[in-house]
Tab-separated table of C-alpha atoms and ligand atoms in Angstrom:
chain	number	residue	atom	x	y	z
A	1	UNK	CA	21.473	-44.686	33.500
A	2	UNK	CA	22.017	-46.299	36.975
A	3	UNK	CA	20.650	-49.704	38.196
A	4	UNK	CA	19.237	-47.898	41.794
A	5	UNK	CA	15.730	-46.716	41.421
A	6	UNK	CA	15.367	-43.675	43.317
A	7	UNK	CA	17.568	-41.088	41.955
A	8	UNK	CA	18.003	-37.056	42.689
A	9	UNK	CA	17.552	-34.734	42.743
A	10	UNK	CA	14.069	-35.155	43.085
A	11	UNK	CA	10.792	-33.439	44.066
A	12	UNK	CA	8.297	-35.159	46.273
A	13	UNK	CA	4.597	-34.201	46.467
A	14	UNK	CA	2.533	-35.232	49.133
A	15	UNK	CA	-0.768	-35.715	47.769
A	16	UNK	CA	-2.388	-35.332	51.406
A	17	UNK	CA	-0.689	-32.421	52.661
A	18	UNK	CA	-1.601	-30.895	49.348
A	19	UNK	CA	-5.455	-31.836	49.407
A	20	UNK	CA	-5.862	-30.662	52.742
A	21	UNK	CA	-4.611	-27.063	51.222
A	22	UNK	CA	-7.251	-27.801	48.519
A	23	UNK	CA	-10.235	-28.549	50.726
A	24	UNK	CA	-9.443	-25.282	52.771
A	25	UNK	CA	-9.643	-23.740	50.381
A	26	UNK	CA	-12.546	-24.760	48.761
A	27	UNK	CA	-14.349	-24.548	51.719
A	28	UNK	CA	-13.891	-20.968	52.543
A	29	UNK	CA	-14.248	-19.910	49.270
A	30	UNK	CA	-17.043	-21.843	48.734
A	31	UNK	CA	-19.067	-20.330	51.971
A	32	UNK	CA	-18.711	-17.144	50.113
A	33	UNK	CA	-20.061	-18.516	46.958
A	34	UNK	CA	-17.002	-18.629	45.002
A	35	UNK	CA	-15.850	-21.512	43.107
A	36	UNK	CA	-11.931	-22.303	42.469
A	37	UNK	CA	-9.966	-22.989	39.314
A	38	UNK	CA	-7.329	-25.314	40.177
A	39	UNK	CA	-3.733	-23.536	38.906
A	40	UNK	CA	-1.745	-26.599	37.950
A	41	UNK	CA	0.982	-24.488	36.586
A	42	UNK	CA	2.858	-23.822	39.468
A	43	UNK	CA	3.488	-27.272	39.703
A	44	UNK	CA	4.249	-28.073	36.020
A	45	UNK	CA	0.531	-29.432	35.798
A	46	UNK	CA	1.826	-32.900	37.495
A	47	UNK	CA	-1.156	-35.392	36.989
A	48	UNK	CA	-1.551	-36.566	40.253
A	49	UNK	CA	-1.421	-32.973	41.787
A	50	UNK	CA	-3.981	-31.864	39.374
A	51	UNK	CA	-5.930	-35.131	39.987
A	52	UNK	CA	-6.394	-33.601	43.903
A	53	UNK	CA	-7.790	-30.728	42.249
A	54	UNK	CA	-10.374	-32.317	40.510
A	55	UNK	CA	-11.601	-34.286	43.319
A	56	UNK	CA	-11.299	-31.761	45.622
A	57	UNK	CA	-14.559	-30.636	44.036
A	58	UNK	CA	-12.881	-27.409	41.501
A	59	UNK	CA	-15.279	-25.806	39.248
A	60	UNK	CA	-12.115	-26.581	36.645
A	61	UNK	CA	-8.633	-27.588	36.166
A	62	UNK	CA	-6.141	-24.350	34.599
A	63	UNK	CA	-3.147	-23.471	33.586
A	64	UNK	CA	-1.594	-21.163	30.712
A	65	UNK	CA	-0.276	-24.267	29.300
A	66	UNK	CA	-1.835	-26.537	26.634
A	67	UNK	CA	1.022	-29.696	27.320
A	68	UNK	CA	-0.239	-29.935	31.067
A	69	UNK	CA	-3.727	-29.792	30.161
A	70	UNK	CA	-3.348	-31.983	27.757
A	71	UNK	CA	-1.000	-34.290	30.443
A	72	UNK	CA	-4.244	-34.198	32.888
A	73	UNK	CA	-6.532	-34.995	29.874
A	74	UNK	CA	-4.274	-38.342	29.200
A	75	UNK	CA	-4.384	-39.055	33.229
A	76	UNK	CA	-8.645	-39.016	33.066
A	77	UNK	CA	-9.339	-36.368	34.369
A	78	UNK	CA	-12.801	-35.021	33.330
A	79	UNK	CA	-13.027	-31.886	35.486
A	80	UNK	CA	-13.936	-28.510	32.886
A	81	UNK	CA	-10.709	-27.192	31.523
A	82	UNK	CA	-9.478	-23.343	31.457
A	83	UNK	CA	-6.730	-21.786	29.650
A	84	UNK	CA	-5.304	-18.418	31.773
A	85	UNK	CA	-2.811	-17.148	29.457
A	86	UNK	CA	-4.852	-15.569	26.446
A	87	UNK	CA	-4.428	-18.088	23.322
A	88	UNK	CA	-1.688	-17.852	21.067
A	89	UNK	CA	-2.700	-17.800	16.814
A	90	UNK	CA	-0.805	-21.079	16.542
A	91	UNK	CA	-2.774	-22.492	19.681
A	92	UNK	CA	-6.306	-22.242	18.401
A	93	UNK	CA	-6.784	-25.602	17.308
A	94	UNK	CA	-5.493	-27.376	20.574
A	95	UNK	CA	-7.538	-24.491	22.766
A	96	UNK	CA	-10.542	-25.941	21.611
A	97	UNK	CA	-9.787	-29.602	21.364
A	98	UNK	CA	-8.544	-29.384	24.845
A	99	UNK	CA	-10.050	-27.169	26.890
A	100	UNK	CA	-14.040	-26.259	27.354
A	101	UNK	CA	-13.067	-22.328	28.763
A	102	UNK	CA	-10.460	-19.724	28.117
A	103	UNK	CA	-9.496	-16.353	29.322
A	104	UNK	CA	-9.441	-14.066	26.585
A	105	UNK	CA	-8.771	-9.976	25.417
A	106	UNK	CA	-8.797	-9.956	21.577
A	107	UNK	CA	-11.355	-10.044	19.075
A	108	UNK	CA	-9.150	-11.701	16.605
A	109	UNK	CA	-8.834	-14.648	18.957
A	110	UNK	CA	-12.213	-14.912	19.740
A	111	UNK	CA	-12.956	-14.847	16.125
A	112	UNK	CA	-10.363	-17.607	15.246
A	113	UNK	CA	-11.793	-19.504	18.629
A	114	UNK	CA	-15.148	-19.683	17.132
A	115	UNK	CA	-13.891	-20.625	13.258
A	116	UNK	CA	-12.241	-23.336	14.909
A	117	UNK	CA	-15.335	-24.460	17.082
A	118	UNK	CA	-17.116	-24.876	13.835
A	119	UNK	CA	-14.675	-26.732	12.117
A	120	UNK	CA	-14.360	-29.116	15.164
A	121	UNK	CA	-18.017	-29.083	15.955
A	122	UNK	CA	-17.388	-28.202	19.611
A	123	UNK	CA	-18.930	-25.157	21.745
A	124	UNK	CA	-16.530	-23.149	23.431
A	125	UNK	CA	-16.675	-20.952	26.939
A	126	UNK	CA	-15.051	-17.417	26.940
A	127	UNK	CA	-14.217	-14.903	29.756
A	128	UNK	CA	-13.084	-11.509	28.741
A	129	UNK	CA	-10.176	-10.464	30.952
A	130	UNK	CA	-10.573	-6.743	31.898
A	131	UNK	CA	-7.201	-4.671	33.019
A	132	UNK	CA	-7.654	-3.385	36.114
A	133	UNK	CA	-4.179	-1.539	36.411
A	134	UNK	CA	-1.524	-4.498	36.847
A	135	UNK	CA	-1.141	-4.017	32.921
A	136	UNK	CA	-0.466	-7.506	32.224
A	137	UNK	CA	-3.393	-9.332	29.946
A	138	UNK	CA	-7.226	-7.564	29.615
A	139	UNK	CA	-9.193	-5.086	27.869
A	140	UNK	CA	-8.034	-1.716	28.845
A	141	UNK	CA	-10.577	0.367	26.922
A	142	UNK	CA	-14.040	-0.151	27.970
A	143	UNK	CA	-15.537	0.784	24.797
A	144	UNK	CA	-13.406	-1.928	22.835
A	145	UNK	CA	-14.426	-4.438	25.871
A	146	UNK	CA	-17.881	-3.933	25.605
A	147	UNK	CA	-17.902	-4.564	21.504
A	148	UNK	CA	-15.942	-7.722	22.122
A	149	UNK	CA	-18.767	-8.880	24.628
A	150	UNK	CA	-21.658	-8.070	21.803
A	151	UNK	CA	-19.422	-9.656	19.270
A	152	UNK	CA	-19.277	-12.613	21.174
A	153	UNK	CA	-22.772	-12.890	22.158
A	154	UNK	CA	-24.359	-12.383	19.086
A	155	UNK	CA	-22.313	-12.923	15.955
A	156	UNK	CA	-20.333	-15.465	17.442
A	157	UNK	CA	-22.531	-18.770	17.000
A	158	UNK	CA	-20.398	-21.591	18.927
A	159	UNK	CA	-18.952	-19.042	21.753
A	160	UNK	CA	-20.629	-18.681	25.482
A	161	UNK	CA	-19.491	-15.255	26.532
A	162	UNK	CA	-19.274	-17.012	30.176
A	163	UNK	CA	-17.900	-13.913	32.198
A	164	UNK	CA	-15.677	-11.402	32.993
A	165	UNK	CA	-12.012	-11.322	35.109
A	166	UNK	CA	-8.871	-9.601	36.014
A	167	UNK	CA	-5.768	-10.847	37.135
A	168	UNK	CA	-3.870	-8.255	39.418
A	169	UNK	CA	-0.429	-8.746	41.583
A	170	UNK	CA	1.494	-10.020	38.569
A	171	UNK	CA	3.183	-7.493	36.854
A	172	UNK	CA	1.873	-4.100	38.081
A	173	UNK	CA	2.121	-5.685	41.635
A	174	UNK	CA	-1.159	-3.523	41.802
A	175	UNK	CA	-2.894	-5.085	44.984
A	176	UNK	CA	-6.688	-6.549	44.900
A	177	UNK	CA	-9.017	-4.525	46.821
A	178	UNK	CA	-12.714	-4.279	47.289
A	179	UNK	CA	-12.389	-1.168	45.399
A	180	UNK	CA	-10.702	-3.047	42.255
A	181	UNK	CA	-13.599	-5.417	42.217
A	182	UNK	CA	-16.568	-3.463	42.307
A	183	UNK	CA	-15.041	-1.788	39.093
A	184	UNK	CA	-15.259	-5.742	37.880
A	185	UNK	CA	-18.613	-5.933	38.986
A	186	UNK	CA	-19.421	-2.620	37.411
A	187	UNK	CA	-18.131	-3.261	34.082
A	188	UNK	CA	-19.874	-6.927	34.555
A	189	UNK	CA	-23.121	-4.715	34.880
A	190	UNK	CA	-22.606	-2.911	31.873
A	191	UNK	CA	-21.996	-5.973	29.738
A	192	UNK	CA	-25.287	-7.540	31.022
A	193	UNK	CA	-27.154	-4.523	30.700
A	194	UNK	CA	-26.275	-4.324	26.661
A	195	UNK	CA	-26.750	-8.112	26.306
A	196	UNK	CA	-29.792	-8.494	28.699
A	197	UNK	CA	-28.685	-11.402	30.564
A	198	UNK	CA	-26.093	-12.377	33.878
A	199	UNK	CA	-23.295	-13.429	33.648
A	200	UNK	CA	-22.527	-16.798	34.849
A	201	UNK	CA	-18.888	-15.753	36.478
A	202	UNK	CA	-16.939	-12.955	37.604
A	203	UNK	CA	-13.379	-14.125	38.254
A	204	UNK	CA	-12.106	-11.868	40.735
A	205	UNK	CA	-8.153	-12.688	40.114
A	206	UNK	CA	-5.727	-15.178	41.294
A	207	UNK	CA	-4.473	-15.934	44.897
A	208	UNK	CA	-3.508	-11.904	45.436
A	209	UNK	CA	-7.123	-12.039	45.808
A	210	UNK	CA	-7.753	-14.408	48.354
A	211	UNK	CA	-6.817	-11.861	50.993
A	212	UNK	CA	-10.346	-10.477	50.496
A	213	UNK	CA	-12.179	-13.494	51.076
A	214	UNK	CA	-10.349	-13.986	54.506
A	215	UNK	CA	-11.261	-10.812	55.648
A	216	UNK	CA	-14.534	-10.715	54.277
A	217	UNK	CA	-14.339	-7.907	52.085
A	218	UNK	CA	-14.669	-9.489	48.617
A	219	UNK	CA	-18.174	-8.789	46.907
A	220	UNK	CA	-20.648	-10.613	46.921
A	221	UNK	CA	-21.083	-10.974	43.086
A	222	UNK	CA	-17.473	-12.408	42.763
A	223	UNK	CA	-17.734	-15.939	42.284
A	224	UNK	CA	-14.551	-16.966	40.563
A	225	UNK	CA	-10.912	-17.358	41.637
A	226	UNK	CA	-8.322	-19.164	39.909
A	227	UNK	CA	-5.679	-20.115	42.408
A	228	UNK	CA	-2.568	-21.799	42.303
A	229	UNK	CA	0.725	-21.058	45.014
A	230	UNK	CA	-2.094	-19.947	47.458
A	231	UNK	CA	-3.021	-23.768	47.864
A	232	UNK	CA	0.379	-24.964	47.138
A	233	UNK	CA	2.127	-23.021	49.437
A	234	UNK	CA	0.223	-20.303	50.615
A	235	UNK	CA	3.417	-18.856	51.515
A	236	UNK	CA	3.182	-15.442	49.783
A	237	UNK	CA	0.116	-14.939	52.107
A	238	UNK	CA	2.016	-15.505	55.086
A	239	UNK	CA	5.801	-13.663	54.122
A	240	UNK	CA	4.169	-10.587	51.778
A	241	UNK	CA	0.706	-9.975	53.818
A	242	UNK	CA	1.470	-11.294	57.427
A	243	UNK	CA	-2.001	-13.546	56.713
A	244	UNK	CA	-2.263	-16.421	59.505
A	245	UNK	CA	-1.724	-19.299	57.061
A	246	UNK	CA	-1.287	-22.252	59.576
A	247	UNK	CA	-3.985	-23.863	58.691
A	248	UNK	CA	-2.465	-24.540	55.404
A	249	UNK	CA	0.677	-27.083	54.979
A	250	UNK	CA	3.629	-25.148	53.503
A	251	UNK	CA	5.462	-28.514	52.696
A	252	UNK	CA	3.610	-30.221	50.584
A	253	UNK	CA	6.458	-30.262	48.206
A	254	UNK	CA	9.888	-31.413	49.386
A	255	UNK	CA	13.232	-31.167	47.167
A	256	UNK	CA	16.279	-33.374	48.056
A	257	UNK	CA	19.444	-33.624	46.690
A	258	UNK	CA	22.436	-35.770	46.880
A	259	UNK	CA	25.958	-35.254	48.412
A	260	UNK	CA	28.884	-35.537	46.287
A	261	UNK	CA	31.932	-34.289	47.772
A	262	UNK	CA	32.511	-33.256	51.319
A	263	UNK	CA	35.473	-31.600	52.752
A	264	UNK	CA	36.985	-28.644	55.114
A	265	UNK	CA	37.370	-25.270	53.025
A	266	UNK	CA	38.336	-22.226	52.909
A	267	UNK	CA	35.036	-20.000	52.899
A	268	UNK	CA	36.789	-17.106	51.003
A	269	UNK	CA	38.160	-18.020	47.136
A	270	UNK	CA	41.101	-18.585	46.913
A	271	UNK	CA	43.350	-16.122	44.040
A	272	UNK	CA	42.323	-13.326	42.160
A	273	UNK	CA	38.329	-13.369	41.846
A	274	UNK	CA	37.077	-12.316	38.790
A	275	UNK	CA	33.602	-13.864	37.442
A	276	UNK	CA	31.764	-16.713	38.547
A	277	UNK	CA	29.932	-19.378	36.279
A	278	UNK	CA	27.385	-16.915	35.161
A	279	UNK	CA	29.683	-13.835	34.268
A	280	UNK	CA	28.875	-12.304	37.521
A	281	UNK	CA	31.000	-12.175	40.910
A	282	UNK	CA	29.844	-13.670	44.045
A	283	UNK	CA	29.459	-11.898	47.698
A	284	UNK	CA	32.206	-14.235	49.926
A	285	UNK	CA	32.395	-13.699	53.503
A	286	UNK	CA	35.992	-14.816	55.406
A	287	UNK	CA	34.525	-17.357	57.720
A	288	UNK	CA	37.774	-19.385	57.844
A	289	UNK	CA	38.396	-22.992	57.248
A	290	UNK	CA	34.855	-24.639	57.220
A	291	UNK	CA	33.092	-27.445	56.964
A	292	UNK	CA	30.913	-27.513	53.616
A	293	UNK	CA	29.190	-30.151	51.663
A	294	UNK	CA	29.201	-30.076	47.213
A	295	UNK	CA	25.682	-31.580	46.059
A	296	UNK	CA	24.364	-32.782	42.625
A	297	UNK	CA	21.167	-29.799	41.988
A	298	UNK	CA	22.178	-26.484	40.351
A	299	UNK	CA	20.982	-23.481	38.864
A	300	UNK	CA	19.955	-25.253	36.227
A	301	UNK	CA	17.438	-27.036	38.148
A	302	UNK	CA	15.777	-24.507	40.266
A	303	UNK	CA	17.169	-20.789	38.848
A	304	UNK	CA	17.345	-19.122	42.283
A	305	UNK	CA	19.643	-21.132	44.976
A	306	UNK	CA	18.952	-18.628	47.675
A	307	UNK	CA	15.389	-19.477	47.060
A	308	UNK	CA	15.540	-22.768	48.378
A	309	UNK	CA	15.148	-23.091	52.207
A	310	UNK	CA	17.504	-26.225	53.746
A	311	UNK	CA	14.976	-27.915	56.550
A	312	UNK	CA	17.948	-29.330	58.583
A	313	UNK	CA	19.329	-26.741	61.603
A	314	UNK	CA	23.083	-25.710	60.427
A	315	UNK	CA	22.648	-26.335	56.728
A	316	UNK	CA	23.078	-23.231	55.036
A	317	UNK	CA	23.017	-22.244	51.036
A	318	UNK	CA	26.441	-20.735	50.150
A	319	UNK	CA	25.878	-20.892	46.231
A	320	UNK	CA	25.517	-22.343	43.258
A	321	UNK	CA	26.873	-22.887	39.464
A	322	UNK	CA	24.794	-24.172	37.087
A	323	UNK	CA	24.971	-28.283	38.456
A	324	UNK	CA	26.565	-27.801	41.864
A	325	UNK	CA	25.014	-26.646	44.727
A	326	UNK	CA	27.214	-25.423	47.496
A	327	UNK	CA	26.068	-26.321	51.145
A	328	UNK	CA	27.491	-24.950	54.738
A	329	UNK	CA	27.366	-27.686	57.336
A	330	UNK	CA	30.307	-26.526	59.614
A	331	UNK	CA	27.190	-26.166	62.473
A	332	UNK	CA	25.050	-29.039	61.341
A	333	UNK	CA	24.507	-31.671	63.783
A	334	UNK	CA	24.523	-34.610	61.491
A	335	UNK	CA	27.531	-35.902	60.323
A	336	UNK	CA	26.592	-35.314	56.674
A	337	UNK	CA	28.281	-37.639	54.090
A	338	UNK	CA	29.202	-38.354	50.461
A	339	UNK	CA	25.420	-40.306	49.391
A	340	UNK	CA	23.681	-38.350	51.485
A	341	UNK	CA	20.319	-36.826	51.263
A	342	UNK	CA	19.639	-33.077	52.129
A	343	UNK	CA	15.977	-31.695	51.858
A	344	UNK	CA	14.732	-28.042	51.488
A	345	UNK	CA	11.545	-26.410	51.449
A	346	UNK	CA	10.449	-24.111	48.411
A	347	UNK	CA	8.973	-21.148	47.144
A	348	UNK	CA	6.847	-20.633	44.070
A	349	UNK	CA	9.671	-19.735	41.876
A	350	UNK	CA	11.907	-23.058	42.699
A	351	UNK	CA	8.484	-25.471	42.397
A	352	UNK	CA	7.779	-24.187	38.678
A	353	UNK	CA	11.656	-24.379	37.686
A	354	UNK	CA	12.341	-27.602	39.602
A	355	UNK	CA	9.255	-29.254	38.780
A	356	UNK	CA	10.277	-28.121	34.847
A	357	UNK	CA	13.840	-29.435	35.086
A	358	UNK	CA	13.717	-32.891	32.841
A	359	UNK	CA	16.580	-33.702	35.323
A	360	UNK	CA	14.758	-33.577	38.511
A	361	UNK	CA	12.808	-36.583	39.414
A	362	UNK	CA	8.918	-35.889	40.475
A	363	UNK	CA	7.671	-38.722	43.341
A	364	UNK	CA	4.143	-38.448	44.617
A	365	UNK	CA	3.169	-39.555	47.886
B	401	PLP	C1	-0.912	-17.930	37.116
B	401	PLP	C2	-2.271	-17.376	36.994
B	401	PLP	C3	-3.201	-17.597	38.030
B	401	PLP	C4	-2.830	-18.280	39.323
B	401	PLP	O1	-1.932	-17.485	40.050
B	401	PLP	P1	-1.499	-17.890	41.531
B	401	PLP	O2	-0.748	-16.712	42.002
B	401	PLP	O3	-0.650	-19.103	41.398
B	401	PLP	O4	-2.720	-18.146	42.309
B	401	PLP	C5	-4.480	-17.115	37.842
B	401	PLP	N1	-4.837	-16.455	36.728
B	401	PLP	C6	-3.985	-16.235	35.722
B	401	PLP	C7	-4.450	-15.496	34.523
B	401	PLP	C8	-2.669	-16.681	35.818
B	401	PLP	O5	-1.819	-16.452	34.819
């Protein structure tokens, strides 16, 4: 496509500033005796990302997706895979020859999970996701949670009923508190009281829950978090819960884009405004002629423009249509120009849709 080897837009990770995140993590977590899944989804599972995970010393590598499992798998990674989104029918086959653990909430699956183990000769890890009120994935009914666990542990030959978890803050936006996790613990209890063993792990939710282990209220018997934008960006903690999160690097991704067109404008359309590129109408503001820069990223590549955040003083995000991003530079100090490079910070949402986008070019550092 072009002779000149760097090309945007692109995203840049920077392995260091995002093992530094890691090892914080781990290390907290681990004084408290709980052990991380690495989250690769966030960041499209890219291999070397994931890599940091594993030797950051993570109990495993996860993400809801087979593909980047599979991509971390073909990069050598040998760190314990999990699956977090509960298996799909037409999954089963690539669940077990991919991953060693998955988080699960239907007896059907587990069924089909051990048929499969059988046929592939391979022994398979389970943890039975429990509802907790967020009403996304999990056993709601106790009764029907506690025959999956004896189904599991003792008609189901090649499945290790590993644990229990909960995943809260993602639908219900139901908060974790010390309260929602002894009701883990408690149904935890219940399922080793019927089978007459522990459990090996109580996964105590994703990085909503990481709150608690900063302010030392987690229990003690949770030993489990999987955790993804709280290590690569930990920026949620810091804008939703006002958490102190400077000792974690909020750039370890970077997005740049390229100028295209530069010129003086008008700030407010110009005719009779009707619908923009995606059938709704913008908000303009009458700013008079201004200075304004066109460059080559759109909504295509990261879904929510005002999501991005420009790094550069006087750059501001006007807009977007689905392959043009529209800049403000009227107070910028440098004297942006056609070829040049502008860089933003981003949020959870932009990193999984930019890091998806077969258009945007992913450089580790
Ligand atoms: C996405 C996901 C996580 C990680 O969530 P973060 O907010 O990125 O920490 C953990 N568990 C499950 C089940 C998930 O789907």
């Amino acid at each position: 496509m072009s002779n000149s080897e760097i090309r945007y837009p692109m995203v840049e990770l920077d392995l260091k500033k995002f093992r530094h995140n890691i090892d914080q993590v781990v290390q907290i977590c681990g004084k408290q005796g709980i052990g991380i899944a690495g989250v690769i989804k966030g960041f499209t599972g890219i291999p070397e990302g994931a890599n940091q995970f594993a030797e950051a010393g993570c109990d495993f590598i996860a993400s809801s997706r087979l593909e980047q499992i599979e991509g971390a798998i073909k990069f050598g990674i040998k760190t314990p895979f999990m699956l977090i989104r509960v298996p799909m029918l037409s999954e089963i086959k690539d669940v077990i020859r991919l991953t060693q653990i998955s988080l699960n909430s239907e007896a059907e699956v587990l069924k089909a999970l051990n048929e499969e183990c059988i046929r592939q000769q391979k022994k398979h890890r389970v943890i039975l996701m429990i509802d907790l009120g967020d009403l996304r994935e999990g056993f709601w009914d106790k009764k029907e949670l506690l025959d999956a666990a004896l189904l599991v542990e003792n008609e189901l030959s090649h499945l290790e009923l590993a644990g229990v978890g909960t995943n809260l803050g993602c639908y219900g936006s139901v908060a974790a508190t010390p309260e929602k996790m002894e009701e883990l613990i408690r149904d935890a209890e219940m399922i080793e009281k019927a089978i007459g063993r522990k459990l090996d792990i109580i996964s105590g939710g994703a990085t909503t829950s990481f709150p608690l282990v900063l302010n030392g209220t987690m229990p003690k018997r949770i030993n489990n978090l999987r955790m993804g934008e709280g290590i690569i960006l930990a920026k949620d903690l810091r804008d939703l819960w006002g958490l102190d999160m400077s000792f974690m690097n909020q750039d370890a991704f970077t997005l740049r884009a390229e100028v295209i067109e530069v010129k003086n404008k008008p700030s407010y359309p110009v005719g009779e405004i009707t619908f923009d590129a995606f059938g709704g109408t913008g908000t303009y503001v009458d700013r008079g002629i201004r200075k304004r820069a066109l460059l080559g990223l759109g909504k295509v590549d990261v879904a929510f423009p005002d999501m991005i955040y420009p790094r550069e003083k006087g750059v501001e995000v006007l807009g977007a249509s689905s392959d043009h991003l529209i800049i403000d530079i009227e107070e910028c100090e440098r004297d942006i120009k056609v070829g040049d490079v502008v860089e933003f910070d981003l949020c959870y949402a932009t990193i999984v849709f930019a890091t998806n986008s077969p258009n945007v070019r992913i450089v580790c550092k």
